Amino acid sequence: MFLIECPWCGRRDQGEFSCGGEAHIVRPASPDDLDDESWADYLFNRKNPKGVHLEQWVHIQGCGRWFNAARNTVSNKIVSVYKVGEEPPHPEKRKPVPESGQ
Amino acid sequence: MSDSTLLQSPLIELEKSGRFQWVGDTIELHQSPFMGHIRIRGDLSSPLFVEKIEQATALPLPASCGGVSFGEDLKIIWISPEEWLLVLSSESRVGSMIDRLKTRLEGEHIAFVDTSGGQTVIRVSGENAISLLSRGTTLDLHESQFLVGSSAQSILFGATVLIVRVNSNHSTPLFELYCRRSFADDLARRLIDSAQLIK
């Protein structure tokens, strides 16, 4: 068990939160133009890194809000949390947007 | 509003007669059923929304986590950055309050939901109230961390519970636990079981 800092409620136990998977995945602007491989990549393929990973979390048992967290997948240390719409602290960790995307 | 004679307390199974209560040497549990609960949603950055809510309730709208505004027979509890729980002393007052709020905020992007039928309040008091609640939550409930007059929504004995530390005239702490009525029976039983272990 570890503590997660909710941007609104402060430090709370992990049990109050739920993880929503990788953050900053942008839906392609025109899916019809994508080939099967790119579409499957958008739907299914995730980074699964060893190290800092940008994730979506929700404070489901508290204020119920979604936010993003940069978590080290090896040490489980939350490097930073930031609100949805804010720039991530490690932009290089973002998943690249497919060419036909926005 | 439904007729109060038709209402059944969420803790009916635990009540032998009258309202639910459990009294130990250092802990007391009581239920306050049939209170009025209104979920308010709106935009805190809208001055009109804040002003009208404050006019209608005569209470300031808490702006941050843990904030509670206490009135004589109503209170407003912060739930999330755009959601509040307005608690009234009786379910029968909910209809007129929602009407009053709606009239003042007509056309605004807001929502009022009457959740009175789905929620209940269990009051925990006594000198060992903090020890009891600490057995079921990861929150630090010590007075220096969880201030008198503040609130937090968290997990208590497995249920999602909004915990409010109420100002009380007594020297012992008093907490109000807002939970869903379907969880209330389980929560009350777990509180009683744990309270019996505390000497």
mmCIF file of N, CA, C and O in Angstrom, chain B residues 117-171:
data_model
loop_
_atom_site.group_PDB
_atom_site.id
_atom_site.type_symbol
_atom_site.label_atom_id
_atom_site.label_comp_id
_atom_site.label_asym_id
_atom_site.label_seq_id
_atom_site.Cartn_x
_atom_site.Cartn_y
_atom_site.Cartn_z
ATOM 1 N N GLY B 117 -33.451 9.695 0.373
ATOM 2 C CA GLY B 117 -33.902 8.314 0.509
ATOM 3 C C GLY B 117 -32.774 7.307 0.446
ATOM 4 O O GLY B 117 -32.949 6.160 0.853
ATOM 5 N N GLY B 118 -31.628 7.716 -0.062
ATOM 6 C CA GLY B 118 -30.529 6.771 -0.254
ATOM 7 C C GLY B 118 -29.436 6.875 0.777
ATOM 8 O O GLY B 118 -28.465 6.130 0.723
ATOM 9 N N GLN B 119 -29.568 7.821 1.705
ATOM 10 C CA GLN B 119 -28.483 8.034 2.659
ATOM 11 C C GLN B 119 -28.996 8.060 4.084
ATOM 12 O O GLN B 119 -30.172 8.307 4.344
ATOM 13 N N THR B 120 -28.079 7.798 5.012
ATOM 14 C CA THR B 120 -28.435 7.973 6.415
ATOM 15 C C THR B 120 -27.204 8.476 7.174
ATOM 16 O O THR B 120 -26.109 8.546 6.620
ATOM 17 N N VAL B 121 -27.406 8.851 8.416
ATOM 18 C CA VAL B 121 -26.325 9.411 9.215
ATOM 19 C C VAL B 121 -26.195 8.622 10.513
ATOM 20 O O VAL B 121 -27.180 8.418 11.226
ATOM 21 N N ILE B 122 -24.977 8.133 10.787
ATOM 22 C CA ILE B 122 -24.708 7.484 12.067
ATOM 23 C C ILE B 122 -23.789 8.407 12.857
ATOM 24 O O ILE B 122 -22.773 8.872 12.325
ATOM 25 N N ARG B 123 -24.166 8.698 14.087
ATOM 26 C CA ARG B 123 -23.370 9.605 14.924
ATOM 27 C C ARG B 123 -22.571 8.784 15.917
ATOM 28 O O ARG B 123 -23.120 7.928 16.614
ATOM 29 N N VAL B 124 -21.256 9.056 15.947
ATOM 30 C CA VAL B 124 -20.365 8.346 16.851
ATOM 31 C C VAL B 124 -19.807 9.360 17.836
ATOM 32 O O VAL B 124 -19.235 10.368 17.430
ATOM 33 N N SER B 125 -19.982 9.112 19.122
ATOM 34 C CA SER B 125 -19.456 10.050 20.106
ATOM 35 C C SER B 125 -18.834 9.275 21.261
ATOM 36 O O SER B 125 -18.914 8.051 21.331
ATOM 37 N N GLY B 126 -18.205 10.020 22.172
ATOM 38 C CA GLY B 126 -17.569 9.390 23.319
ATOM 39 C C GLY B 126 -16.065 9.537 23.255
ATOM 40 O O GLY B 126 -15.496 9.814 22.208
ATOM 41 N N GLU B 127 -15.406 9.343 24.410
ATOM 42 C CA GLU B 127 -13.970 9.617 24.459
ATOM 43 C C GLU B 127 -13.160 8.667 23.579
ATOM 44 O O GLU B 127 -12.051 9.003 23.154
ATOM 45 N N ASN B 128 -13.676 7.466 23.280
ATOM 46 C CA ASN B 128 -12.947 6.536 22.428
ATOM 47 C C ASN B 128 -13.457 6.509 20.988
ATOM 48 O O ASN B 128 -13.186 5.561 20.248
ATOM 49 N N ALA B 129 -14.196 7.537 20.582
ATOM 50 C CA ALA B 129 -14.750 7.570 19.219
ATOM 51 C C ALA B 129 -13.638 7.501 18.175
ATOM 52 O O ALA B 129 -13.757 6.799 17.164
ATOM 53 N N ILE B 130 -12.529 8.213 18.416
ATOM 54 C CA ILE B 130 -11.440 8.227 17.439
ATOM 55 C C ILE B 130 -10.787 6.846 17.352
ATOM 56 O O ILE B 130 -10.503 6.348 16.254
ATOM 57 N N SER B 131 -10.593 6.191 18.492
ATOM 58 C CA SER B 131 -10.005 4.847 18.469
ATOM 59 C C SER B 131 -10.880 3.895 17.677
ATOM 60 O O SER B 131 -10.389 3.046 16.939
ATOM 61 N N LEU B 132 -12.175 4.040 17.829
ATOM 62 C CA LEU B 132 -13.106 3.158 17.118
ATOM 63 C C LEU B 132 -13.003 3.367 15.615
ATOM 64 O O LEU B 132 -12.811 2.417 14.861
ATOM 65 N N LEU B 133 -13.120 4.627 15.188
ATOM 66 C CA LEU B 133 -13.108 4.898 13.753
ATOM 67 C C LEU B 133 -11.757 4.561 13.131
ATOM 68 O O LEU B 133 -11.686 4.128 11.981
ATOM 69 N N SER B 134 -10.672 4.724 13.911
ATOM 70 C CA SER B 134 -9.337 4.449 13.389
ATOM 71 C C SER B 134 -9.168 2.979 13.030
ATOM 72 O O SER B 134 -8.299 2.623 12.246
ATOM 73 N N ARG B 135 -9.988 2.117 13.608
ATOM 74 C CA ARG B 135 -9.903 0.694 13.280
ATOM 75 C C ARG B 135 -10.422 0.392 11.883
ATOM 76 O O ARG B 135 -10.187 -0.689 11.364
ATOM 77 N N GLY B 136 -11.139 1.334 11.304
ATOM 78 C CA GLY B 136 -11.757 1.037 10.007
ATOM 79 C C GLY B 136 -11.338 1.961 8.883
ATOM 80 O O GLY B 136 -11.863 1.866 7.785
ATOM 81 N N THR B 137 -10.413 2.887 9.143
ATOM 82 C CA THR B 137 -10.025 3.823 8.088
ATOM 83 C C THR B 137 -8.534 4.117 8.154
ATOM 84 O O THR B 137 -7.909 3.945 9.197
ATOM 85 N N THR B 138 -7.979 4.558 7.011
ATOM 86 C CA THR B 138 -6.563 4.926 6.985
ATOM 87 C C THR B 138 -6.369 6.413 7.287
ATOM 88 O O THR B 138 -5.239 6.870 7.375
ATOM 89 N N LEU B 139 -7.452 7.164 7.426
ATOM 90 C CA LEU B 139 -7.337 8.597 7.720
ATOM 91 C C LEU B 139 -6.760 8.804 9.121
ATOM 92 O O LEU B 139 -7.043 8.015 10.026
ATOM 93 N N ASP B 140 -5.980 9.858 9.267
ATOM 94 C CA ASP B 140 -5.512 10.243 10.601
ATOM 95 C C ASP B 140 -6.587 11.136 11.223
ATOM 96 O O ASP B 140 -6.797 12.261 10.785
ATOM 97 N N LEU B 141 -7.266 10.606 12.222
ATOM 98 C CA LEU B 141 -8.404 11.334 12.793
ATOM 99 C C LEU B 141 -8.029 12.148 14.025
ATOM 100 O O LEU B 141 -8.898 12.713 14.692
ATOM 101 N N HIS B 142 -6.712 12.191 14.339
ATOM 102 C CA HIS B 142 -6.310 12.978 15.511
ATOM 103 C C HIS B 142 -6.697 14.442 15.315
ATOM 104 O O HIS B 142 -6.650 14.963 14.199
ATOM 105 N N GLU B 143 -7.054 15.068 16.424
ATOM 106 C CA GLU B 143 -7.576 16.433 16.374
ATOM 107 C C GLU B 143 -6.643 17.406 15.665
ATOM 108 O O GLU B 143 -7.095 18.377 15.051
ATOM 109 N N SER B 144 -5.329 17.139 15.719
ATOM 110 C CA SER B 144 -4.383 18.058 15.086
ATOM 111 C C SER B 144 -4.405 17.915 13.564
ATOM 112 O O SER B 144 -4.004 18.828 12.843
ATOM 113 N N GLN B 145 -4.838 16.755 13.049
ATOM 114 C CA GLN B 145 -4.856 16.512 11.606
ATOM 115 C C GLN B 145 -6.264 16.654 11.034
ATOM 116 O O GLN B 145 -6.450 17.141 9.928
ATOM 117 N N PHE B 146 -7.243 16.159 11.782
ATOM 118 C CA PHE B 146 -8.629 16.179 11.338
ATOM 119 C C PHE B 146 -9.358 17.170 12.246
ATOM 120 O O PHE B 146 -9.833 16.820 13.319
ATOM 121 N N LEU B 147 -9.421 18.403 11.791
ATOM 122 C CA LEU B 147 -9.856 19.483 12.672
ATOM 123 C C LEU B 147 -11.339 19.377 13.011
ATOM 124 O O LEU B 147 -12.126 18.851 12.228
ATOM 125 N N VAL B 148 -11.682 19.890 14.180
ATOM 126 C CA VAL B 148 -13.098 19.989 14.533
ATOM 127 C C VAL B 148 -13.767 20.898 13.502
ATOM 128 O O VAL B 148 -13.246 21.972 13.171
ATOM 129 N N GLY B 149 -14.891 20.446 12.952
ATOM 130 C CA GLY B 149 -15.576 21.237 11.939
ATOM 131 C C GLY B 149 -15.095 20.963 10.529
ATOM 132 O O GLY B 149 -15.376 21.735 9.629
ATOM 133 N N SER B 150 -14.364 19.846 10.329
ATOM 134 C CA SER B 150 -13.936 19.515 8.968
ATOM 135 C C SER B 150 -14.485 18.155 8.571
ATOM 136 O O SER B 150 -15.106 17.462 9.374
ATOM 137 N N SER B 151 -14.248 17.792 7.311
ATOM 138 C CA SER B 151 -14.826 16.553 6.796
ATOM 139 C C SER B 151 -13.855 15.862 5.861
ATOM 140 O O SER B 151 -12.879 16.464 5.401
ATOM 141 N N ALA B 152 -14.112 14.592 5.568
ATOM 142 C CA ALA B 152 -13.340 13.849 4.564
ATOM 143 C C ALA B 152 -14.195 12.691 4.084
ATOM 144 O O ALA B 152 -14.879 12.060 4.878
ATOM 145 N N GLN B 153 -14.127 12.442 2.785
ATOM 146 C CA GLN B 153 -14.815 11.251 2.272
ATOM 147 C C GLN B 153 -13.765 10.188 2.036
ATOM 148 O O GLN B 153 -12.755 10.430 1.400
ATOM 149 N N SER B 154 -13.996 9.008 2.588
ATOM 150 C CA SER B 154 -12.995 7.950 2.498
ATOM 151 C C SER B 154 -13.678 6.600 2.678
ATOM 152 O O SER B 154 -14.904 6.504 2.616
ATOM 153 N N ILE B 155 -12.866 5.571 2.911
ATOM 154 C CA ILE B 155 -13.416 4.236 3.149
ATOM 155 C C ILE B 155 -13.404 3.985 4.652
ATOM 156 O O ILE B 155 -12.376 4.169 5.311
ATOM 157 N N LEU B 156 -14.553 3.603 5.206
ATOM 158 C CA LEU B 156 -14.633 3.282 6.628
ATOM 159 C C LEU B 156 -15.246 1.894 6.745
ATOM 160 O O LEU B 156 -16.388 1.693 6.311
ATOM 161 N N PHE B 157 -14.520 0.974 7.302
ATOM 162 C CA PHE B 157 -14.976 -0.418 7.410
ATOM 163 C C PHE B 157 -15.523 -0.916 6.072
ATOM 164 O O PHE B 157 -16.584 -1.532 6.004
ATOM 165 N N GLY B 158 -14.810 -0.608 5.001
ATOM 166 C CA GLY B 158 -15.161 -1.130 3.683
ATOM 167 C C GLY B 158 -16.217 -0.340 2.928
ATOM 168 O O GLY B 158 -16.435 -0.600 1.751
ATOM 169 N N ALA B 159 -16.871 0.597 3.559
ATOM 170 C CA ALA B 159 -17.924 1.360 2.878
ATOM 171 C C ALA B 159 -17.434 2.780 2.578
ATOM 172 O O ALA B 159 -16.593 3.308 3.292
ATOM 173 N N THR B 160 -17.962 3.369 1.514
ATOM 174 C CA THR B 160 -17.659 4.771 1.230
ATOM 175 C C THR B 160 -18.451 5.641 2.194
ATOM 176 O O THR B 160 -19.678 5.595 2.196
ATOM 177 N N VAL B 161 -17.734 6.404 2.999
ATOM 178 C CA VAL B 161 -18.394 7.172 4.052
ATOM 179 C C VAL B 161 -17.838 8.590 4.068
ATOM 180 O O VAL B 161 -16.640 8.804 3.918
ATOM 181 N N LEU B 162 -18.744 9.543 4.223
ATOM 182 C CA LEU B 162 -18.339 10.931 4.415
ATOM 183 C C LEU B 162 -18.306 11.183 5.927
ATOM 184 O O LEU B 162 -19.332 11.057 6.595
ATOM 185 N N ILE B 163 -17.109 11.471 6.434
ATOM 186 C CA ILE B 163 -16.935 11.637 7.879
ATOM 187 C C ILE B 163 -16.872 13.126 8.201
ATOM 188 O O ILE B 163 -16.097 13.863 7.594
ATOM 189 N N VAL B 164 -17.674 13.576 9.139
ATOM 190 C CA VAL B 164 -17.659 14.985 9.554
ATOM 191 C C VAL B 164 -17.403 15.052 11.049
ATOM 192 O O VAL B 164 -18.079 14.388 11.836
ATOM 193 N N ARG B 165 -16.403 15.831 11.437
ATOM 194 C CA ARG B 165 -16.161 16.058 12.864
ATOM 195 C C ARG B 165 -16.953 17.299 13.258
ATOM 196 O O ARG B 165 -16.677 18.408 12.805
ATOM 197 N N VAL B 166 -17.926 17.105 14.116
ATOM 198 C CA VAL B 166 -18.866 18.165 14.449
ATOM 199 C C VAL B 166 -18.395 18.912 15.696
ATOM 200 O O VAL B 166 -17.827 18.309 16.612
ATOM 201 N N ASN B 167 -18.653 20.205 15.700
ATOM 202 C CA ASN B 167 -18.442 20.974 16.929
ATOM 203 C C ASN B 167 -19.400 20.440 17.974
ATOM 204 O O ASN B 167 -20.581 20.311 17.721
ATOM 205 N N SER B 168 -18.904 20.108 19.133
ATOM 206 C CA SER B 168 -19.852 19.662 20.153
ATOM 207 C C SER B 168 -19.583 20.399 21.450
ATOM 208 O O SER B 168 -18.471 20.832 21.725
ATOM 209 N N ASN B 169 -20.633 20.528 22.247
ATOM 210 C CA ASN B 169 -20.489 21.232 23.515
ATOM 211 C C ASN B 169 -19.771 20.367 24.547
ATOM 212 O O ASN B 169 -19.267 20.851 25.539
ATOM 213 N N HIS B 170 -19.753 19.067 24.277
ATOM 214 C CA HIS B 170 -19.122 18.153 25.224
ATOM 215 C C HIS B 170 -17.620 18.109 24.976
ATOM 216 O O HIS B 170 -17.141 18.473 23.909
ATOM 217 N N SER B 171 -16.888 17.607 25.961
ATOM 218 C CA SER B 171 -15.437 17.536 25.810
ATOM 219 C C SER B 171 -15.042 16.373 24.908
ATOM 220 O O SER B 171 -13.929 16.347 24.384
#
